[in-house]
mmCIF file of C-alpha atoms in Angstrom:
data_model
loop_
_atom_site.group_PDB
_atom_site.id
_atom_site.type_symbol
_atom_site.label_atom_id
_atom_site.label_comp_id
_atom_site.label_asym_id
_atom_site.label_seq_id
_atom_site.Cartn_x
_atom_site.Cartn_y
_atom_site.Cartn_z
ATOM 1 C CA UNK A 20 -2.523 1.304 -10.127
ATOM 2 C CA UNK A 21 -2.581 -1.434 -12.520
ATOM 3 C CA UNK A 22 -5.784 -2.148 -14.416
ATOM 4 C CA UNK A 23 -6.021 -6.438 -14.308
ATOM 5 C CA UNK A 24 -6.834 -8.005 -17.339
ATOM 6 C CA UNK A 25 -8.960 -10.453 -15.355
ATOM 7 C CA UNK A 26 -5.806 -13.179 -15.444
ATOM 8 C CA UNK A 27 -3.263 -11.441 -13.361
ATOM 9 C CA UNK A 28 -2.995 -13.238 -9.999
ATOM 10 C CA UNK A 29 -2.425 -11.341 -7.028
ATOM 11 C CA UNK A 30 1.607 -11.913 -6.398
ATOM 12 C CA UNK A 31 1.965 -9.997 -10.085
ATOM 13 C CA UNK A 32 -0.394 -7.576 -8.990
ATOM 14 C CA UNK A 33 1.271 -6.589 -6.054
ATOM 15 C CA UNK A 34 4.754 -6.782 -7.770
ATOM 16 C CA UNK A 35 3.846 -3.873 -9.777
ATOM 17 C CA UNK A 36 2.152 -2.073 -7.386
ATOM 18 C CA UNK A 37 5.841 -2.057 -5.763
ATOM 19 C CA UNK A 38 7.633 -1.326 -8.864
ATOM 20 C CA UNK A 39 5.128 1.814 -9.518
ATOM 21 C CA UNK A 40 5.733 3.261 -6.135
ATOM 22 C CA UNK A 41 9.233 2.941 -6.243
ATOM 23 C CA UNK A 42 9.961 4.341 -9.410
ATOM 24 C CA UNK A 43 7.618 7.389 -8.064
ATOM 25 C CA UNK A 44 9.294 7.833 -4.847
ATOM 26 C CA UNK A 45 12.896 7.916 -6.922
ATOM 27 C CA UNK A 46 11.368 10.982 -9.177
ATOM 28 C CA UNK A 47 10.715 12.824 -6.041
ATOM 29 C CA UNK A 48 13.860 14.554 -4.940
ATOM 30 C CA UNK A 49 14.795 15.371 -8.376
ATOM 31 C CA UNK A 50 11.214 17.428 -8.879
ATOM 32 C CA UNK A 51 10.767 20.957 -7.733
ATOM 33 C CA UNK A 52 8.532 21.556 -4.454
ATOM 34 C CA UNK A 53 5.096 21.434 -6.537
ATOM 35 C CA UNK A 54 6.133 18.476 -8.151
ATOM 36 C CA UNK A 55 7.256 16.990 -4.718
ATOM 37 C CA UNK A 56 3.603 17.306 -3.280
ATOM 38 C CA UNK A 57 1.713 15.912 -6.069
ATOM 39 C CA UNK A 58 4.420 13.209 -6.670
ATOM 40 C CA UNK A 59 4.535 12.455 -2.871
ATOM 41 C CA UNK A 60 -0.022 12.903 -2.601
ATOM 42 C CA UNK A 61 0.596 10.009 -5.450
ATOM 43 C CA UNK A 62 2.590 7.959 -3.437
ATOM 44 C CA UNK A 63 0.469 8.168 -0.329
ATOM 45 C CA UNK A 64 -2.732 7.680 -2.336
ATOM 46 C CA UNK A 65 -1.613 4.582 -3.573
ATOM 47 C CA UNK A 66 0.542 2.295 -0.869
ATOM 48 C CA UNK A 67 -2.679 3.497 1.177
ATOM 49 C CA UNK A 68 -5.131 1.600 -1.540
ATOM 50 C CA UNK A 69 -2.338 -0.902 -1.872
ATOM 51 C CA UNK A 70 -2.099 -1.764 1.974
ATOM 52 C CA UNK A 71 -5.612 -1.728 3.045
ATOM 53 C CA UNK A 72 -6.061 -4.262 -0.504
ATOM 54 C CA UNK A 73 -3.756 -6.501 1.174
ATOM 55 C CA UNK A 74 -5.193 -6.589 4.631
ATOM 56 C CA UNK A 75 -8.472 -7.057 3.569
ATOM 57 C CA UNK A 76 -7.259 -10.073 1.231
ATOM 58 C CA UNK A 77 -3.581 -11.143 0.745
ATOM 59 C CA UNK A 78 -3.757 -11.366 4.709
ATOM 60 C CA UNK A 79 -6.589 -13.483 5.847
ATOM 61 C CA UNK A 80 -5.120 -15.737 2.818
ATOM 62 C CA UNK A 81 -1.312 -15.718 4.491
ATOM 63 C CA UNK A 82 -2.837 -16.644 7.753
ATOM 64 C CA UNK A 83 -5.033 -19.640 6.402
ATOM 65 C CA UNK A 84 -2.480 -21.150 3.821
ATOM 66 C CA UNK A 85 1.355 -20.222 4.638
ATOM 67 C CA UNK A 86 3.183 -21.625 7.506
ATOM 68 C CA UNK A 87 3.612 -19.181 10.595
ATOM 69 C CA UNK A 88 1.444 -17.056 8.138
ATOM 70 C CA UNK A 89 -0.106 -15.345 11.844
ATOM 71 C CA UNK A 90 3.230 -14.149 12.542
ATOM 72 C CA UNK A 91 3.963 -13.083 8.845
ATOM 73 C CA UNK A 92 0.861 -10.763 9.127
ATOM 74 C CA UNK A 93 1.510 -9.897 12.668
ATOM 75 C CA UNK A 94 5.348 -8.084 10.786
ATOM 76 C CA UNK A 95 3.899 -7.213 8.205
ATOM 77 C CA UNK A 96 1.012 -5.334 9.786
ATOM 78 C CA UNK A 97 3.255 -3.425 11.883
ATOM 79 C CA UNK A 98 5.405 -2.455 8.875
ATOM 80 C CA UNK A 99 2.111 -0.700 7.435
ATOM 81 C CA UNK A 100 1.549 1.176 10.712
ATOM 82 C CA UNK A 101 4.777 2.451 10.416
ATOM 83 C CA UNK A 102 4.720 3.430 6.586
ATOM 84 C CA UNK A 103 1.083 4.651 7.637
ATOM 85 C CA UNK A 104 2.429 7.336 10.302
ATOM 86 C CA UNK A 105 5.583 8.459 8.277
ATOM 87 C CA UNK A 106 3.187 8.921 5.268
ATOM 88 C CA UNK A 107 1.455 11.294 7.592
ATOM 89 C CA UNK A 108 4.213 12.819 8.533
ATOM 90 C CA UNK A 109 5.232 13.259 4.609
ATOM 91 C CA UNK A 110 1.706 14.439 3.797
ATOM 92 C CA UNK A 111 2.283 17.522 6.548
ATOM 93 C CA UNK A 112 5.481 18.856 6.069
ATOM 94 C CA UNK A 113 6.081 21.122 3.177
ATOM 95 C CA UNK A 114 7.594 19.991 -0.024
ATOM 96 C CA UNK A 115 10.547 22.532 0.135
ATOM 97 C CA UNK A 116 11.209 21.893 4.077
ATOM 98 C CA UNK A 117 14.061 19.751 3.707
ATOM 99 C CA UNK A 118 12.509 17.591 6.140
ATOM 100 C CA UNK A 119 10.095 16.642 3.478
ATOM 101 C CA UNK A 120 12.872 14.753 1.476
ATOM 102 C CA UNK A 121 14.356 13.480 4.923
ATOM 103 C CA UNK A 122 11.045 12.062 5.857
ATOM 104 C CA UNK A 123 10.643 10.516 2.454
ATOM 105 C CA UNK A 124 13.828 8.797 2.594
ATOM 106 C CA UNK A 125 13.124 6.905 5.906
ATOM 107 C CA UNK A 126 9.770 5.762 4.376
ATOM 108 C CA UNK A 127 11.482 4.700 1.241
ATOM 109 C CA UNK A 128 13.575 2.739 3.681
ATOM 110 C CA UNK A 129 10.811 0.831 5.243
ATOM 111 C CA UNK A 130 9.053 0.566 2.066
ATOM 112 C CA UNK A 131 12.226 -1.370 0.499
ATOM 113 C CA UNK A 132 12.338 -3.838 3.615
ATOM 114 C CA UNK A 133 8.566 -4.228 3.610
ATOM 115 C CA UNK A 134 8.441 -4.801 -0.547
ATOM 116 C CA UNK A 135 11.767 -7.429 -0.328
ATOM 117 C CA UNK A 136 10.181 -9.303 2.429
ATOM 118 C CA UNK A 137 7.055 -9.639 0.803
ATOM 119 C CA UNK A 138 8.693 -10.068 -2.816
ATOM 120 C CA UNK A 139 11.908 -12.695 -1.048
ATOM 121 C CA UNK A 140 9.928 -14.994 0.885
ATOM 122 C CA UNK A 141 6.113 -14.463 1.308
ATOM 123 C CA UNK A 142 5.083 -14.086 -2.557
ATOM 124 C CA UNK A 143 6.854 -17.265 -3.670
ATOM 125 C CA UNK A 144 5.063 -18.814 -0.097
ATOM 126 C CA UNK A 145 1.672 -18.182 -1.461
ATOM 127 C CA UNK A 146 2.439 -19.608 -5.226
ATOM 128 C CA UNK A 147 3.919 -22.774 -3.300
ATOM 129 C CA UNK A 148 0.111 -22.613 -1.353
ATOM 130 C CA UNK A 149 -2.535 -21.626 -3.371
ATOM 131 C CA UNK A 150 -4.168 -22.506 -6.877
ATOM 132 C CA UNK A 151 -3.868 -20.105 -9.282
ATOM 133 C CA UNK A 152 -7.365 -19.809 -9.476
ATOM 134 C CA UNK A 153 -6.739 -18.802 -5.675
ATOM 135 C CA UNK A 154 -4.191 -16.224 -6.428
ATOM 136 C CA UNK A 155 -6.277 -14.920 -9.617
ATOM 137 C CA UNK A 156 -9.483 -14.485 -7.788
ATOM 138 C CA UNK A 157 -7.200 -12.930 -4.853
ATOM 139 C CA UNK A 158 -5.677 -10.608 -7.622
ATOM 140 C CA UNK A 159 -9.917 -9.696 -8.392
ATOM 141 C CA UNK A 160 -10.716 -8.647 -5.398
ATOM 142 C CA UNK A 161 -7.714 -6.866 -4.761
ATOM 143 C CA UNK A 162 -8.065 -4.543 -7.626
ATOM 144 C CA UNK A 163 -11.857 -3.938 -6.206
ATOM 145 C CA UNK A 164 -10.541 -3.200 -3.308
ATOM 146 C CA UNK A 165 -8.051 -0.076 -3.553
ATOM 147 C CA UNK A 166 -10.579 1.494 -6.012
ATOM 148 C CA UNK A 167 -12.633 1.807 -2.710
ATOM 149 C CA UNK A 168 -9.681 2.367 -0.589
ATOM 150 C CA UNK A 169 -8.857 5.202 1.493
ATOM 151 C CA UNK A 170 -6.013 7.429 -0.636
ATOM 152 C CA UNK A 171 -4.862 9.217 2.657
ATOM 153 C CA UNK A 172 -3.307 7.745 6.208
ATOM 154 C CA UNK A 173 -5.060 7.387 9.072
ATOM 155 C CA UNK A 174 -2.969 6.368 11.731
ATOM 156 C CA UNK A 175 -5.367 5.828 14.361
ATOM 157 C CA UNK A 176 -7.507 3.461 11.995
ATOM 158 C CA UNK A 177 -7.459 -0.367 12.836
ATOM 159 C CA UNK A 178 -5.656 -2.847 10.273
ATOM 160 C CA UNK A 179 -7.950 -4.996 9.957
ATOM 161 C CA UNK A 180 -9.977 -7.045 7.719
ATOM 162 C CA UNK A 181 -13.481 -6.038 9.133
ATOM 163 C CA UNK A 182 -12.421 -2.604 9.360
ATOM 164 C CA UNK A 183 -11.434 -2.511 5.991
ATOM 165 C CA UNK A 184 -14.849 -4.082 4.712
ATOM 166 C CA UNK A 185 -17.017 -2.223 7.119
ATOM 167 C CA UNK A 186 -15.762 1.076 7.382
ATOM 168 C CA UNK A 187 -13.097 1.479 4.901
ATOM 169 C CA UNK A 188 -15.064 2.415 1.756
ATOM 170 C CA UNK A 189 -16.746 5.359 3.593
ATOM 171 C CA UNK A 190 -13.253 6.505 4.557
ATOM 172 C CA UNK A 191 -12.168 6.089 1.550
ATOM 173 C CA UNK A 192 -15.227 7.814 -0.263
ATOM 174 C CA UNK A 193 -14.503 11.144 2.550
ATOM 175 C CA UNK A 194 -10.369 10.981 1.183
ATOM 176 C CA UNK A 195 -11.512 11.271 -2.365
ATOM 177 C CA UNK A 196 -13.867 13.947 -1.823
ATOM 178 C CA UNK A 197 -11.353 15.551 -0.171
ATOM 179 C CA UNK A 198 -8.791 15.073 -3.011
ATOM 180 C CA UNK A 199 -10.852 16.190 -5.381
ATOM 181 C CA UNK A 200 -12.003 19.274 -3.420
ATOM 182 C CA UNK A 201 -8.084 20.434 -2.575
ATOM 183 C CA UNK A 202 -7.130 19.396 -6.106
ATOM 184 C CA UNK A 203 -4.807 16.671 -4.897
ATOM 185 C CA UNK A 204 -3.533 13.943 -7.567
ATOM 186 C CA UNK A 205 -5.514 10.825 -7.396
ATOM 187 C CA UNK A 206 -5.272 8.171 -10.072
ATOM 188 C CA UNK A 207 -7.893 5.698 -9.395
#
């Protein structure tokens, strides 16, 4: 989303990752059924490169450093499986179904929980825990990271750090072939 300038650390990074998506998801039901599907693609594309980012990095970090930080990443985890299958969900029902914009509205719903958790309590936990040079070289390899992200959900894929590192890039690689092949919206 965000192009670093090499001293963002990872909490700001994040924080406008959010901000992005969120303004994006409230131009949706405004925008006519074409708009919808690219606006919505967008969406997807991104909390996908955003998530796996953060479960490749921001997690293995929350479970060394903050307290309870296993059962912070244990929520949080299952908050992306669930944004993960209703993105799904949005990516296969058509823009002008008016299940498209029902769907959309229970993902923004788990999206806001998921984004004020993180922004309430477990950003502010990791500034209290790590260096800045921590969160800085965090914020690095996070923006490496969704460049080689998958930009479409997978549902059945693990959420996991070694999946992410191992696998991940080649999924990602197939999803941006495949964007660019149907024409779909892809920033990065």
């Amino acid at each position: 989303m965000t192009t670093s300038t090499g001293d963002q650390d990872v909490v700001d990074i994040l924080t406008t990752d959010h901000h992005e998506v969120m303004d994006l998801i409230g131009q949706i039901p405004g925008a006519d059924p074409g708009q919808r599907r690219d606006l919505a693609d967008t969406v997807i594309a991104e909390l996908m490169r955003h998530s796996v980012a953060e479960e490749m990095y921001v997690y293995p970090a929350m479970k060394d450093h903050l307290p309870d930080g296993e059962s912070r990443v244990q929520h949080d985890v299952e908050e992306h499986q669930e944004l993960v299958e209703m993105m799904k969900e949005l990516e296969d029902v058509d823009s002008a179904d008016p299940k498209f914009l029902q769907t959309l509205g229970r993902l923004e719903t788990v999206l806001r929980d998921h984004v004020s958790d993180e922004e309430r309590d477990q950003f502010p936990l990791l500034r209290a825990h790590l260096s800045r040079e921590q969160l800085v070289e965090i914020g690095g390899k996070v923006e490496a990271a969704k460049k080689a992200a998958p930009t479409r959900p997978h549902p059945s894929a693990p959420h996991s750090e070694l999946f992410h590192k191992t696998l991940g890039p080649g999924v990602g690689l197939v999803d941006r072939l495949r964007d660019k092949l149907t024409g779909r919206p892809n920033k990065a």
